[in-house]
Coordinates of C-alpha atoms and ligand atoms in Angstrom, one line a residue:
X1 CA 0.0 0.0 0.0
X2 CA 1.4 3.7 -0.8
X3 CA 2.1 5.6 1.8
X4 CA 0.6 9.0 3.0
X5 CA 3.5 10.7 2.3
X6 CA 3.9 9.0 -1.1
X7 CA 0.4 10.1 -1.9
X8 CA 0.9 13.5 -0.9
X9 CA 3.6 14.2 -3.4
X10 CA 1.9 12.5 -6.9
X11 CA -1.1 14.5 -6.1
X12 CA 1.1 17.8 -4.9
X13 CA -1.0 17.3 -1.7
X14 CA 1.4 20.2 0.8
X15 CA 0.8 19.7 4.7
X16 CA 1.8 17.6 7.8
X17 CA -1.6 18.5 9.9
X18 CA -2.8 15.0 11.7
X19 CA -6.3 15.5 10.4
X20 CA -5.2 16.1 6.9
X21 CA -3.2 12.6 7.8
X22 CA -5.6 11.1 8.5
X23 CA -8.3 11.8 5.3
X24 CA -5.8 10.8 3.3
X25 CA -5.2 7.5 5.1
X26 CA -8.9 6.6 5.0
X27 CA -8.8 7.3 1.1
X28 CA -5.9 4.9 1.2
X29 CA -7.8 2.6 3.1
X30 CA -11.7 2.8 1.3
X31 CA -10.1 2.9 -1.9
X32 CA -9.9 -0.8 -2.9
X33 CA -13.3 -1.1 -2.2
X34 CA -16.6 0.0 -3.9
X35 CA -17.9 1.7 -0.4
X36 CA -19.6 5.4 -1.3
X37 CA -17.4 7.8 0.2
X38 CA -18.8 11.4 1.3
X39 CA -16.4 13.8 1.1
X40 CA -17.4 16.8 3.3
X41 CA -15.4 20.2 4.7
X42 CA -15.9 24.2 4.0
X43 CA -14.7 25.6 0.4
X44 CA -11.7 25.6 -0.9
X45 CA -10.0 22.8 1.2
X46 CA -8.6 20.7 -1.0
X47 CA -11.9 18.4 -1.0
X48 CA -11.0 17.4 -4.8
X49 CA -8.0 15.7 -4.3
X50 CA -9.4 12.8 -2.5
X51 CA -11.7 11.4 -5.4
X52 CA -8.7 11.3 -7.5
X53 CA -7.0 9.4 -4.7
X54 CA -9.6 7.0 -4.2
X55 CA -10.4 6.2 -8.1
X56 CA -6.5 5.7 -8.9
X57 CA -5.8 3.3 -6.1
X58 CA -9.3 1.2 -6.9
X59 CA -9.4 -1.6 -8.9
X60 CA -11.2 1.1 -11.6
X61 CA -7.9 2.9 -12.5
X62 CA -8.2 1.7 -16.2
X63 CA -11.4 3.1 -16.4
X64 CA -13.1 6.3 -16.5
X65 CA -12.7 9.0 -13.6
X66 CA -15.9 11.6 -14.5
X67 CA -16.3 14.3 -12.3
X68 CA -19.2 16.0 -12.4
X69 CA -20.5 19.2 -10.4
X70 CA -24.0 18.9 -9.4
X71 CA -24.4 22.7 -8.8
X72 CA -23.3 24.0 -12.4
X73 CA -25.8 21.7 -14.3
X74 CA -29.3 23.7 -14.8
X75 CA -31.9 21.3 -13.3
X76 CA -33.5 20.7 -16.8
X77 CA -31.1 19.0 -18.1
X78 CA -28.8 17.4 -15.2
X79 CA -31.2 13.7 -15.5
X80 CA -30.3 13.7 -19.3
X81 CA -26.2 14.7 -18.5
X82 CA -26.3 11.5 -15.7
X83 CA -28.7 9.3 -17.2
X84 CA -28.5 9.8 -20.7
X85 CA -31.9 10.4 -23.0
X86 CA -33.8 8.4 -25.7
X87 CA -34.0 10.3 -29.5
X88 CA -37.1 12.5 -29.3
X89 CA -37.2 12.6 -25.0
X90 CA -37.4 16.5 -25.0
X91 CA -37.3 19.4 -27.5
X92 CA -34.4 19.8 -29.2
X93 CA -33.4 16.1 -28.3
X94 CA -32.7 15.2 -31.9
X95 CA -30.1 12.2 -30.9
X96 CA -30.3 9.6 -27.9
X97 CA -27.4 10.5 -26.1
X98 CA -25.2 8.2 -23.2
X99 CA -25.4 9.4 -20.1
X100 CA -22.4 9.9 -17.0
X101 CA -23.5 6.9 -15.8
X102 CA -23.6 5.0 -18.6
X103 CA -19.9 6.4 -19.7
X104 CA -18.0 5.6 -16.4
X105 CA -19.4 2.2 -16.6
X106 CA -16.4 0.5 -14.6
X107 CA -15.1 3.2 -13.3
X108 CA -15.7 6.3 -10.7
X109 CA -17.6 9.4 -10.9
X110 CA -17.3 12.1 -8.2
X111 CA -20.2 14.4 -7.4
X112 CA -19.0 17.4 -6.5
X113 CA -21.3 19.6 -4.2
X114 CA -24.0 16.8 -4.0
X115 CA -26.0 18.9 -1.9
X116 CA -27.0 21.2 -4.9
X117 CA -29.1 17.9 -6.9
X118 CA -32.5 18.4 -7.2
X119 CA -34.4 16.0 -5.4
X120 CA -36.1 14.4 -9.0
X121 CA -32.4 13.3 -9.7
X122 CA -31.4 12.3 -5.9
X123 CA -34.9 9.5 -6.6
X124 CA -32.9 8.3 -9.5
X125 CA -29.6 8.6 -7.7
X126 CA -31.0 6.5 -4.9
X127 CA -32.0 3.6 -7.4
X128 CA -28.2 3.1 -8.9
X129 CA -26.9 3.1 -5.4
X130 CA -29.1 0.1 -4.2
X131 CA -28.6 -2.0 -7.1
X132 CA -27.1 -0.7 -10.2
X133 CA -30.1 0.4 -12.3
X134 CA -31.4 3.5 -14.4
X135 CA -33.6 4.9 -16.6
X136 CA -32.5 6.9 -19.8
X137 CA -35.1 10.0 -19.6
X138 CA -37.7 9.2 -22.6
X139 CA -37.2 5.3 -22.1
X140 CA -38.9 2.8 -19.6
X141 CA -36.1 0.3 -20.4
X142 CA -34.0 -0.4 -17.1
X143 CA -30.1 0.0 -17.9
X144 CA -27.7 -1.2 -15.8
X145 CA -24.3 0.1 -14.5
X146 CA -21.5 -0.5 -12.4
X147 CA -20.2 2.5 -11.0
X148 CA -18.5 3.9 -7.8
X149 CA -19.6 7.0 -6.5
X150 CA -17.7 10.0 -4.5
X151 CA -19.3 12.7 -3.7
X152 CA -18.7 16.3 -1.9
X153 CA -20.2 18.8 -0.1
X154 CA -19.5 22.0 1.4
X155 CA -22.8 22.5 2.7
X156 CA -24.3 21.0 5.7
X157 CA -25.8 18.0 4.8
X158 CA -28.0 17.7 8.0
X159 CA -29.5 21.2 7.5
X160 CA -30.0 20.2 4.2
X161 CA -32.1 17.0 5.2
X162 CA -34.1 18.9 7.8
X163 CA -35.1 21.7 5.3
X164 CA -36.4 18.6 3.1
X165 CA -33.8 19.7 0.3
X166 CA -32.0 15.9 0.7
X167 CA -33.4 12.4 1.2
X168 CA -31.9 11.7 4.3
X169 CA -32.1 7.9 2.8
X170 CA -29.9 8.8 0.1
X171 CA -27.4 10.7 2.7
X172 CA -27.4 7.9 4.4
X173 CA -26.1 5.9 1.4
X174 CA -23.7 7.9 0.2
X175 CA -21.9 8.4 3.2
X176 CA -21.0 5.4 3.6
X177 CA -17.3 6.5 4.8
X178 CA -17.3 10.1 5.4
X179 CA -14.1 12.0 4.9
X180 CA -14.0 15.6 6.5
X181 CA -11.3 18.0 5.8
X182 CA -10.7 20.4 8.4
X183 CA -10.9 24.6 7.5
X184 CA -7.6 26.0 7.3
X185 CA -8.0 27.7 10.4
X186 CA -7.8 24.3 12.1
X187 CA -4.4 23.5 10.3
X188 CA -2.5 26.5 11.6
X189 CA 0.9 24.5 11.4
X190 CA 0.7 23.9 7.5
X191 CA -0.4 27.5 7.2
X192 CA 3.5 28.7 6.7
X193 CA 4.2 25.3 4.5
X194 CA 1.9 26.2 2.6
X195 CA 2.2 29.9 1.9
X196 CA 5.9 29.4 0.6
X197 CA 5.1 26.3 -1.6
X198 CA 2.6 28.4 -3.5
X199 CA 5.1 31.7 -3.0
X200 CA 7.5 29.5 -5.1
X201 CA 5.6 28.3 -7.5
X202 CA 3.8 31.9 -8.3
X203 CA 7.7 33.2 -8.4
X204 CA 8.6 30.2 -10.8
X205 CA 5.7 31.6 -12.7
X206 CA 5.7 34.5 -13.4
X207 CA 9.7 34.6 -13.0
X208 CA 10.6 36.6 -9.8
X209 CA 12.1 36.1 -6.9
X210 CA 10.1 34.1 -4.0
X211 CA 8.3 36.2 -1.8
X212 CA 9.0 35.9 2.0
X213 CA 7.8 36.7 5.3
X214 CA 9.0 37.8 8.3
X215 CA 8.5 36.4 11.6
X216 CA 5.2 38.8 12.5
X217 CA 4.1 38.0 9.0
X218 CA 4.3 34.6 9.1
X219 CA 2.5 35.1 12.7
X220 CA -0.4 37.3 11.5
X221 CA -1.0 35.0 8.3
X222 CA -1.3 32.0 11.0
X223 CA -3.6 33.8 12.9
X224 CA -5.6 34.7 10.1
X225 CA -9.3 33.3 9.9
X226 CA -9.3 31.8 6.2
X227 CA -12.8 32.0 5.5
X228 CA -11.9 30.8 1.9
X229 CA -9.4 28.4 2.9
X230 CA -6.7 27.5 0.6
X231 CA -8.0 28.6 -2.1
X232 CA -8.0 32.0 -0.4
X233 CA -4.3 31.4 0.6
X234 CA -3.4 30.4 -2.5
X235 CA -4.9 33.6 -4.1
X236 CA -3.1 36.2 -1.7
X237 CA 0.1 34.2 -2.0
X238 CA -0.3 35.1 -5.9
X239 CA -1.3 38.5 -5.8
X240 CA 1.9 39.7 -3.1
X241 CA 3.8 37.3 -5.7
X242 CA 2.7 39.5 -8.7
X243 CA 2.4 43.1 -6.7
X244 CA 5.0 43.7 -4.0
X245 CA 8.6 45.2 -5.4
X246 CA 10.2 44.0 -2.2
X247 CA 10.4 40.4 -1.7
X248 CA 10.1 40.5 1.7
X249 CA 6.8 41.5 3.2
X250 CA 6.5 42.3 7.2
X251 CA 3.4 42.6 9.0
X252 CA 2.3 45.8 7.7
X253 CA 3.0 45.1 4.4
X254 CA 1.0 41.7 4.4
X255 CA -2.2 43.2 6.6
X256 CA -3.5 44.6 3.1
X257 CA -3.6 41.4 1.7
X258 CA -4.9 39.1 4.0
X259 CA -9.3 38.9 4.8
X260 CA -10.2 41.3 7.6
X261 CA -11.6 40.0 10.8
X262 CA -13.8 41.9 13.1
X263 CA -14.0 42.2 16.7
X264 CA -17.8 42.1 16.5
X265 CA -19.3 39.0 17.3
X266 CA -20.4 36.9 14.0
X267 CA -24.3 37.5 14.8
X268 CA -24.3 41.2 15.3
X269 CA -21.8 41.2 12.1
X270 CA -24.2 39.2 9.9
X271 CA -27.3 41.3 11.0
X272 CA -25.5 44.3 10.4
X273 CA -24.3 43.5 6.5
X274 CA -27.9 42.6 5.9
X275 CA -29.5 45.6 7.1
X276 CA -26.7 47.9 5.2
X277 CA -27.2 45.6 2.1
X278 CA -30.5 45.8 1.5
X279 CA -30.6 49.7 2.0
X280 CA -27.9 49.9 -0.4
X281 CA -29.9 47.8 -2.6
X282 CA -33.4 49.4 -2.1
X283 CA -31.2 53.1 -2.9
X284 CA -29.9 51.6 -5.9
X285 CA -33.1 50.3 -7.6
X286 CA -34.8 53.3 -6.5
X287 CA -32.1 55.7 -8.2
X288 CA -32.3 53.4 -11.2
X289 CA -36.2 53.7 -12.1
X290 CA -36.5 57.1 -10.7
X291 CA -33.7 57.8 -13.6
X292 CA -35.7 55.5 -15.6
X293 CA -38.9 57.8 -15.1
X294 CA -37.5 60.7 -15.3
X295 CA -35.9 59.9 -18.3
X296 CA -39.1 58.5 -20.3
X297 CA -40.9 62.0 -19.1
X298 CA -38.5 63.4 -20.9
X299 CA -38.4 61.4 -24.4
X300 CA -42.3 61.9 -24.2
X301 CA -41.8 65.7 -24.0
X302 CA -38.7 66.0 -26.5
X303 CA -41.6 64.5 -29.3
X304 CA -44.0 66.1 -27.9
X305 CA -42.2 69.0 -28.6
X306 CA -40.8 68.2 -31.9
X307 CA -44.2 66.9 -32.9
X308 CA -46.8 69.1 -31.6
X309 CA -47.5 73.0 -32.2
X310 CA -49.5 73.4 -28.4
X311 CA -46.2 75.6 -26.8
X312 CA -48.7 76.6 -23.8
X313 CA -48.9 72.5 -23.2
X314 CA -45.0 71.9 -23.5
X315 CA -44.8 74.5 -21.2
X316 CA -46.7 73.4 -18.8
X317 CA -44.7 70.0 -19.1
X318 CA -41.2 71.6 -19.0
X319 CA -42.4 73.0 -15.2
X320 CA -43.7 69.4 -14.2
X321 CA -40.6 67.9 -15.2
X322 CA -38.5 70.6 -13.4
X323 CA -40.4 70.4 -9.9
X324 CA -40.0 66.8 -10.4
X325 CA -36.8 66.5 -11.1
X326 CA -35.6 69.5 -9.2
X327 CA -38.5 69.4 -6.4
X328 CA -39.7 73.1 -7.1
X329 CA -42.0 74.7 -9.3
X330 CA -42.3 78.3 -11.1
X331 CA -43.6 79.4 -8.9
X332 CA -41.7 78.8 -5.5
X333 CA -38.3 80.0 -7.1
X334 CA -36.0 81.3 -5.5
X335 CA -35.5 84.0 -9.0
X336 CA -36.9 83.8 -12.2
X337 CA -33.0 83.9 -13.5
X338 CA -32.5 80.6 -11.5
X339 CA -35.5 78.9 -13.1
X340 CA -34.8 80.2 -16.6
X341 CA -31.3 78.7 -15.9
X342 CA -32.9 75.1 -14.8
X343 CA -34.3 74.9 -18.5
X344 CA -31.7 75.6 -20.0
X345 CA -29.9 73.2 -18.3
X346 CA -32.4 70.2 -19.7
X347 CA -31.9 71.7 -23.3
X348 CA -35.2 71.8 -24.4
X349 CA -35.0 73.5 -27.9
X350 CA -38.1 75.7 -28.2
X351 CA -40.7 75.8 -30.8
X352 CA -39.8 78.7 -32.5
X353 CA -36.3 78.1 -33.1
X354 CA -37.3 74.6 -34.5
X355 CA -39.9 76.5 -36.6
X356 CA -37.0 78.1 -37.7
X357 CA -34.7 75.9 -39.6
X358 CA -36.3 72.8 -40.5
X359 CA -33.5 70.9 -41.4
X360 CA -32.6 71.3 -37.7
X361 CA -35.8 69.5 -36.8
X362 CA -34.6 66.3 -38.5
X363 CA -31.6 66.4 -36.7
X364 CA -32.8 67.3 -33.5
X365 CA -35.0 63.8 -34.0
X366 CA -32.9 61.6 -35.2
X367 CA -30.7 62.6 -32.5
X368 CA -33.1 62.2 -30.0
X369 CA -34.4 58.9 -31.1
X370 CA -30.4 57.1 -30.8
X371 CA -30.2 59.5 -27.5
X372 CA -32.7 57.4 -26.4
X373 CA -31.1 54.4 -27.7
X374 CA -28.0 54.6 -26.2
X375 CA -29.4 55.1 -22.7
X376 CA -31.5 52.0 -23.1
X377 CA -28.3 50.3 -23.6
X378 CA -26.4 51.6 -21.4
X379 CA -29.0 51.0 -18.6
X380 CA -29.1 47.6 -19.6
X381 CA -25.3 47.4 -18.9
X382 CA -25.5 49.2 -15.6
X383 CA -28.2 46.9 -14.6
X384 CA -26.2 44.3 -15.4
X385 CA -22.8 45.7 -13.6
X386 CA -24.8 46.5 -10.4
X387 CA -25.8 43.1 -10.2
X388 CA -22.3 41.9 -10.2
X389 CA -21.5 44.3 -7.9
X390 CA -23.9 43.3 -5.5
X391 CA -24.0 40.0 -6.1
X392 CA -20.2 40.3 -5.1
X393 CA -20.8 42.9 -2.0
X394 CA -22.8 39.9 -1.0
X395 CA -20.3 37.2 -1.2
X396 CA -17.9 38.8 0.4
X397 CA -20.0 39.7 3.3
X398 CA -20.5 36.0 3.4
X399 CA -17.1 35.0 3.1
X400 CA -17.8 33.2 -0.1
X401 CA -20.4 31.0 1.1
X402 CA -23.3 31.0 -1.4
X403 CA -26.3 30.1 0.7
X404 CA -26.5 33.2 2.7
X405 CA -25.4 35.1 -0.1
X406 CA -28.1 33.6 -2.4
X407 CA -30.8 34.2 0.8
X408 CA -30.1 37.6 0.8
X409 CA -29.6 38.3 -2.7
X410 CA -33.2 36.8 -2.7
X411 CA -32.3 34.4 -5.4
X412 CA -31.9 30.2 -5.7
X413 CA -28.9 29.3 -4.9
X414 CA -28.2 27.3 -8.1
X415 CA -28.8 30.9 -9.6
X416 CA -26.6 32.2 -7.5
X417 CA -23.8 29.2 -9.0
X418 CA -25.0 29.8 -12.7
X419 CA -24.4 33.6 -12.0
X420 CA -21.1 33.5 -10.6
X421 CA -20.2 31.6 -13.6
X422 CA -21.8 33.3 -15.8
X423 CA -19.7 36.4 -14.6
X424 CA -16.7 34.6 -13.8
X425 CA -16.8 36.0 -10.5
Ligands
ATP501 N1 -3.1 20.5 0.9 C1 -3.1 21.2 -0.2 N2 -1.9 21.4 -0.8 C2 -1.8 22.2 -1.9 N3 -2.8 22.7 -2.5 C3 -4.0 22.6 -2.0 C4 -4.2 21.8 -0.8 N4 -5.5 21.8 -0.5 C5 -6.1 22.6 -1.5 N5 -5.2 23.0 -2.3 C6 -5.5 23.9 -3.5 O1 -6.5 24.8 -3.1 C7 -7.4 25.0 -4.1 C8 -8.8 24.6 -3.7 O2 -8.9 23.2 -3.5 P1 -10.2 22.4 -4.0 O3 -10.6 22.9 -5.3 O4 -9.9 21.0 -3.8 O5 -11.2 22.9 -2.9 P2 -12.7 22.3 -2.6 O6 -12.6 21.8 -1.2 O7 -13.1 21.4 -3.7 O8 -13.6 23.6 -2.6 P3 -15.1 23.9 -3.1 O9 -16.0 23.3 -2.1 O10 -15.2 25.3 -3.2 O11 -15.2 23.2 -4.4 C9 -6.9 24.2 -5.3 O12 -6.2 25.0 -6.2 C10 -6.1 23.1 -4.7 O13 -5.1 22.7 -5.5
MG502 MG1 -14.5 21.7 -5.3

């Protein structure tokens, strides 16, 4: 049997931490069986690893290693990706098509973030694990396979189950073994290890000398809270890599890259970032659709304008749109002058200068018309860029973790996944 230590360096695993040890020792061990094996621990703890461990030391190591993550599949289609479809199953399902499980027939597949299935699939799920079978979608004709399964999760599985979002029978089946990696925060003593394996790697990279710390650094790194885990370590050891001219960084100099920590306790904290968020969020939308309103009040009186000979009317209009926009009518000026100057300031032409050169008019229109265009378009876009904004304000109040972030965002959280995807966030 390989040894821990032998495993760690083929699969570049870095870290002496008795718990990290010890997860590897039991993928050692579970391996040569077909035993379902739960893999389970926060983001970004190296959770992936362990399936490649456990397939290449199996009896499956000729055959196919699929992974597959549950949460980036949109629920429509993940039964056809796993089970495969018949010719004519669904719109647009011109071909039968194989399915995951059909593929690693023999081998291993490893369902990441199993927590994210939707409970249609986990039924089907549940039926390979007791005895092999499945059902192409379109088909009644019972396939067989002979697959193991690993799965992960970064969630907790026994909220999950209690919030009817997992079949606790199917929990029960797939965890079999459960493997738990511990949060960084728990390995303080690879911390360091790690930090100036990646350091070198990132100066090997990008072809600078390895960063280092002092002895403070090295302290306040330790001491950090990780909330991202090594994937967050990882990340700030690769931007001070890239950024910092001197290659040795002290505490002061490594405090701007490292996650900041309150003293507040984490209740108070989370309560608070809600309440600010969703102000912030109510002030934005409002800004946007009073700018929205304001704006189609204002296409509306342009043609008017342009269109119609009534200059009492537009008048009339112009001072609506002024108190609105401006809070103040005509009348409860401050000066005429400063009124007069408001007008101008939403350069309105008037009806008699149009009158005056028509070829103007056309101008004016056109002008008007891709005016309104363009800030269709670009409202679209800013739309678009506050959502990324707050749908990263939100992360990062949550460290990362989507389920909050998707609760507050008041989204799914397999929306939430799609999105972050979608803008590589
Ligand atoms: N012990 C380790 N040594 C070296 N690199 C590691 C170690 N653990 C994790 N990493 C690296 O950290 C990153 C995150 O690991 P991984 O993708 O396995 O996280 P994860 O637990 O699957 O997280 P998530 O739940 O978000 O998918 C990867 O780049 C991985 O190579
Ligand atoms: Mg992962």
């Amino acid at each position: 049997m390989e040894s821990v230590q032998a495993i760690k360096q083929r699969f570049g695993i870095i870290g002496n931490n008795i718990a990290l040890n010890r997860s590897i020792e039991k993928s050692i061990q579970v391996a040569p069986t077909d035993i379902s094996v739960l893999v389970s621990g926060e983001s970004g703890v190296g959770k992936e690893s362990l399936p490649k461990i456990i397939h290449s030391l199996s009896h499956r190591k000729h055959n196919k290693y699929i992974a597959v993550n549950c949460g980036a599949i949109p629920e429509g289609t993940i039964d056809s990706e796993l089970f495969g479809h018949e010719k004519g199953a669904f719109t647009g399902a011109s071909q039968a098509r194989d399915g995951y499980f059909q593929v690693a027939d023999g081998g291993t597949i490893f369902l990441d973030e199993v927590g994210e299935l939707p409970l249609t699939t986990q039924v089907r799920l549940l039926r390979v694990l007791e005895n092999g079978e499945f059902i192409r979608v379109g088909s009644s004709k019972v396939q067989k396979t002979n697959v193991r399964i690993v799965a992960a999760t970064n969630v907790n599985m026994h909220e999950a189950i209690q919030k009817n979002k997992f079949r606790e029978d199917l929990y029960y089946r797939l965890s079999t073994i459960e493997i738990h990696l511990p949060p960084l925060r728990d390995r303080k003593d690879d911390i360091h290890l790690l930090f100036r394996k990646f350091a070198s790697d990132f100066a090997t990279k990008y072809k600078m000398p390895t960063v280092r710390l002092t002895s403070s650094a090295q302290q306040m790194l330790e001491n950090c809270h990780w909330p991202g885990n090594i994937r967050q370590l990882k990340n700030v050891a690769e931007q001070i890599s890239v950024l910092e001219k001197e290659r040795e960084l002290d505490a002061d100099r490594l405090r701007e890259y490292i996650p900041k920590t309150s003293n507040l306790p984490s209740v108070i904290k989370a309560e608070k970032a809600k309440n600010d968020f969703s102000n912030e969020r109510e002030i934005l939308y409002k800004v946007l659709f009073d700018m929205k309103s304001d704006l189609n009040d204002l296409k509306k009186l342009t043609l008017e304008l342009l269109s119609n000979g009534n200059t009492e009317k537009v008048k009339d209009e112009q001072e609506n749109l002024i108190k609105k926009i401006y809070g103040k009518t005509k009348e409860s000026q401050d000066t005429e002058d400063d009124f007069d100057e408001r007008l101008e300031v939403l350069q309105i032409p008037e009806k008699s200068s149009i009158e005056e050169d028509e070829d103007e008019i056309s101008i004016e229109r056109a002008s008007s018309y891709d005016f309104a265009e363009d800030v269709e378009e670009e409202e679209t876009l800013s739309l678009q860029e506050k959502e990324v904004e707050l749908i990263k304000k939100s992360l990062e109040r949550y460290h990362g973790k989507r389920k909050p972030a998707a609760e507050e965002l008041g989204i799914s959280e397999r929306t939430l996944y799609r999105k972050i995807k979608q803008y590589d966030l």
